[in-house]
């Protein structure tokens, strides 16, 4: 049995008033529309509206380009999976039904409640950034000196 496809349009954009990254979904010939905030803000000057993503190799408010792209991808996957479920039921959801299903999917993502070792986290940060940004040994030493001063 072939399931009925729900045609939809998904767009990622930056809310100019709040700087929040938002995913808008329209379906049912644009009769239905709902938005999801991915939980991060971004500087409008570092946003590429053509590709609907942050500009490559930028960071903002302590969040990297890579983190934002992962959050966007996760949200798009949750939305897609929700529509697949509705298609299997051959049912066109209302705004609130889609929102509830996506938010329920977000709740099912496991979060680690284990304590974080700040030293291990900083060491991981140093190693990743050294590789990603091709830091010279002097840059690495400066961050280590900074870290040692913070710990005093």
mmCIF file of N, CA and C in Angstrom, residues 11-16 19-22 41-60 65 68-69 72:
data_model
loop_
_atom_site.group_PDB
_atom_site.id
_atom_site.type_symbol
_atom_site.label_atom_id
_atom_site.label_comp_id
_atom_site.label_asym_id
_atom_site.label_seq_id
_atom_site.Cartn_x
_atom_site.Cartn_y
_atom_site.Cartn_z
ATOM 1 N N UNK A 11 11.889 25.791 5.939
ATOM 2 C CA UNK A 11 12.849 26.876 5.749
ATOM 3 C C UNK A 11 13.481 27.243 7.084
ATOM 4 N N UNK A 12 14.799 27.381 7.074
ATOM 5 C CA UNK A 12 15.533 27.822 8.253
ATOM 6 C C UNK A 12 15.812 29.303 8.070
ATOM 7 N N UNK A 13 15.534 30.086 9.091
ATOM 8 C CA UNK A 13 15.812 31.521 8.980
ATOM 9 C C UNK A 13 16.196 32.093 10.332
ATOM 10 N N UNK A 14 16.725 33.282 10.284
ATOM 11 C CA UNK A 14 17.128 33.989 11.492
ATOM 12 C C UNK A 14 16.108 35.085 11.767
ATOM 13 N N UNK A 15 15.485 35.025 12.921
ATOM 14 C CA UNK A 15 14.516 36.039 13.318
ATOM 15 C C UNK A 15 15.278 37.336 13.585
ATOM 16 N N UNK A 16 14.992 38.354 12.817
ATOM 17 C CA UNK A 16 15.745 39.619 12.905
ATOM 18 C C UNK A 16 15.506 40.352 14.225
ATOM 19 N N UNK A 19 17.064 37.440 16.998
ATOM 20 C CA UNK A 19 18.288 36.732 16.572
ATOM 21 C C UNK A 19 18.205 35.234 16.828
ATOM 22 N N UNK A 20 17.011 34.711 17.025
ATOM 23 C CA UNK A 20 16.822 33.272 17.249
ATOM 24 C C UNK A 20 16.779 32.550 15.908
ATOM 25 N N UNK A 21 17.421 31.385 15.863
ATOM 26 C CA UNK A 21 17.391 30.560 14.654
ATOM 27 C C UNK A 21 16.103 29.747 14.697
ATOM 28 N N UNK A 22 15.314 29.867 13.641
ATOM 29 C CA UNK A 22 13.978 29.293 13.607
ATOM 30 C C UNK A 22 13.806 28.418 12.369
ATOM 31 N N UNK A 41 20.827 31.469 19.485
ATOM 32 C CA UNK A 41 20.787 32.765 18.815
ATOM 33 C C UNK A 41 22.030 32.896 17.950
ATOM 34 N N UNK A 42 21.978 33.835 16.995
ATOM 35 C CA UNK A 42 23.104 34.032 16.089
ATOM 36 C C UNK A 42 23.151 35.492 15.668
ATOM 37 N N UNK A 43 24.339 35.967 15.398
ATOM 38 C CA UNK A 43 24.545 37.331 14.940
ATOM 39 C C UNK A 43 24.113 37.437 13.475
ATOM 40 N N UNK A 44 23.219 38.368 13.133
ATOM 41 C CA UNK A 44 22.756 38.490 11.748
ATOM 42 C C UNK A 44 23.888 38.741 10.743
ATOM 43 N N UNK A 45 24.963 39.376 11.184
ATOM 44 C CA UNK A 45 26.073 39.626 10.266
ATOM 45 C C UNK A 45 26.826 38.346 9.915
ATOM 46 N N UNK A 46 26.661 37.319 10.730
ATOM 47 C CA UNK A 46 27.345 36.048 10.494
ATOM 48 C C UNK A 46 26.405 34.987 9.925
ATOM 49 N N UNK A 47 25.257 35.412 9.427
ATOM 50 C CA UNK A 47 24.241 34.507 8.882
ATOM 51 C C UNK A 47 24.195 34.646 7.370
ATOM 52 N N UNK A 48 24.161 33.517 6.662
ATOM 53 C CA UNK A 48 24.064 33.520 5.203
ATOM 54 C C UNK A 48 22.625 33.180 4.815
ATOM 55 N N UNK A 49 21.834 34.178 4.402
ATOM 56 C CA UNK A 49 20.422 33.927 4.115
ATOM 57 C C UNK A 49 20.199 33.066 2.869
ATOM 58 N N UNK A 50 21.170 32.999 1.986
ATOM 59 C CA UNK A 50 21.005 32.215 0.763
ATOM 60 C C UNK A 50 21.012 30.715 1.076
ATOM 61 N N UNK A 51 21.967 30.279 1.887
ATOM 62 C CA UNK A 51 22.039 28.859 2.239
ATOM 63 C C UNK A 51 21.283 28.553 3.526
ATOM 64 N N UNK A 52 20.744 29.579 4.173
ATOM 65 C CA UNK A 52 19.951 29.444 5.391
ATOM 66 C C UNK A 52 20.733 28.759 6.496
ATOM 67 N N UNK A 53 21.977 29.142 6.643
ATOM 68 C CA UNK A 53 22.867 28.592 7.661
ATOM 69 C C UNK A 53 23.844 29.689 8.096
ATOM 70 N N UNK A 54 24.531 29.479 9.224
ATOM 71 C CA UNK A 54 25.576 30.437 9.603
ATOM 72 C C UNK A 54 26.690 30.430 8.558
ATOM 73 N N UNK A 55 27.386 31.538 8.467
ATOM 74 C CA UNK A 55 28.527 31.575 7.560
ATOM 75 C C UNK A 55 29.588 30.602 8.058
ATOM 76 N N UNK A 56 30.282 29.981 7.130
ATOM 77 C CA UNK A 56 31.250 28.931 7.452
ATOM 78 C C UNK A 56 32.353 29.459 8.364
ATOM 79 N N UNK A 57 32.738 28.607 9.315
ATOM 80 C CA UNK A 57 33.828 28.872 10.260
ATOM 81 C C UNK A 57 33.613 30.129 11.100
ATOM 82 N N UNK A 58 32.382 30.340 11.525
ATOM 83 C CA UNK A 58 32.095 31.454 12.425
ATOM 84 C C UNK A 58 31.597 30.895 13.754
ATOM 85 N N UNK A 59 31.639 31.727 14.754
ATOM 86 C CA UNK A 59 31.055 31.366 16.038
ATOM 87 C C UNK A 59 30.384 32.615 16.601
ATOM 88 N N UNK A 60 29.429 32.378 17.473
ATOM 89 C CA UNK A 60 28.665 33.497 18.007
ATOM 90 C C UNK A 60 28.050 33.079 19.335
ATOM 91 N N UNK A 65 29.785 27.299 14.425
ATOM 92 C CA UNK A 65 29.070 27.009 13.180
ATOM 93 C C UNK A 65 28.652 25.539 13.135
ATOM 94 N N UNK A 68 25.687 24.718 15.468
ATOM 95 C CA UNK A 68 24.417 25.221 14.930
ATOM 96 C C UNK A 68 23.934 24.336 13.793
ATOM 97 N N UNK A 69 24.835 23.968 12.899
ATOM 98 C CA UNK A 69 24.442 23.104 11.774
ATOM 99 C C UNK A 69 23.927 21.755 12.280
ATOM 100 N N UNK A 72 20.407 22.328 13.643
ATOM 101 C CA UNK A 72 19.459 22.489 12.534
ATOM 102 C C UNK A 72 19.154 21.130 11.909
#
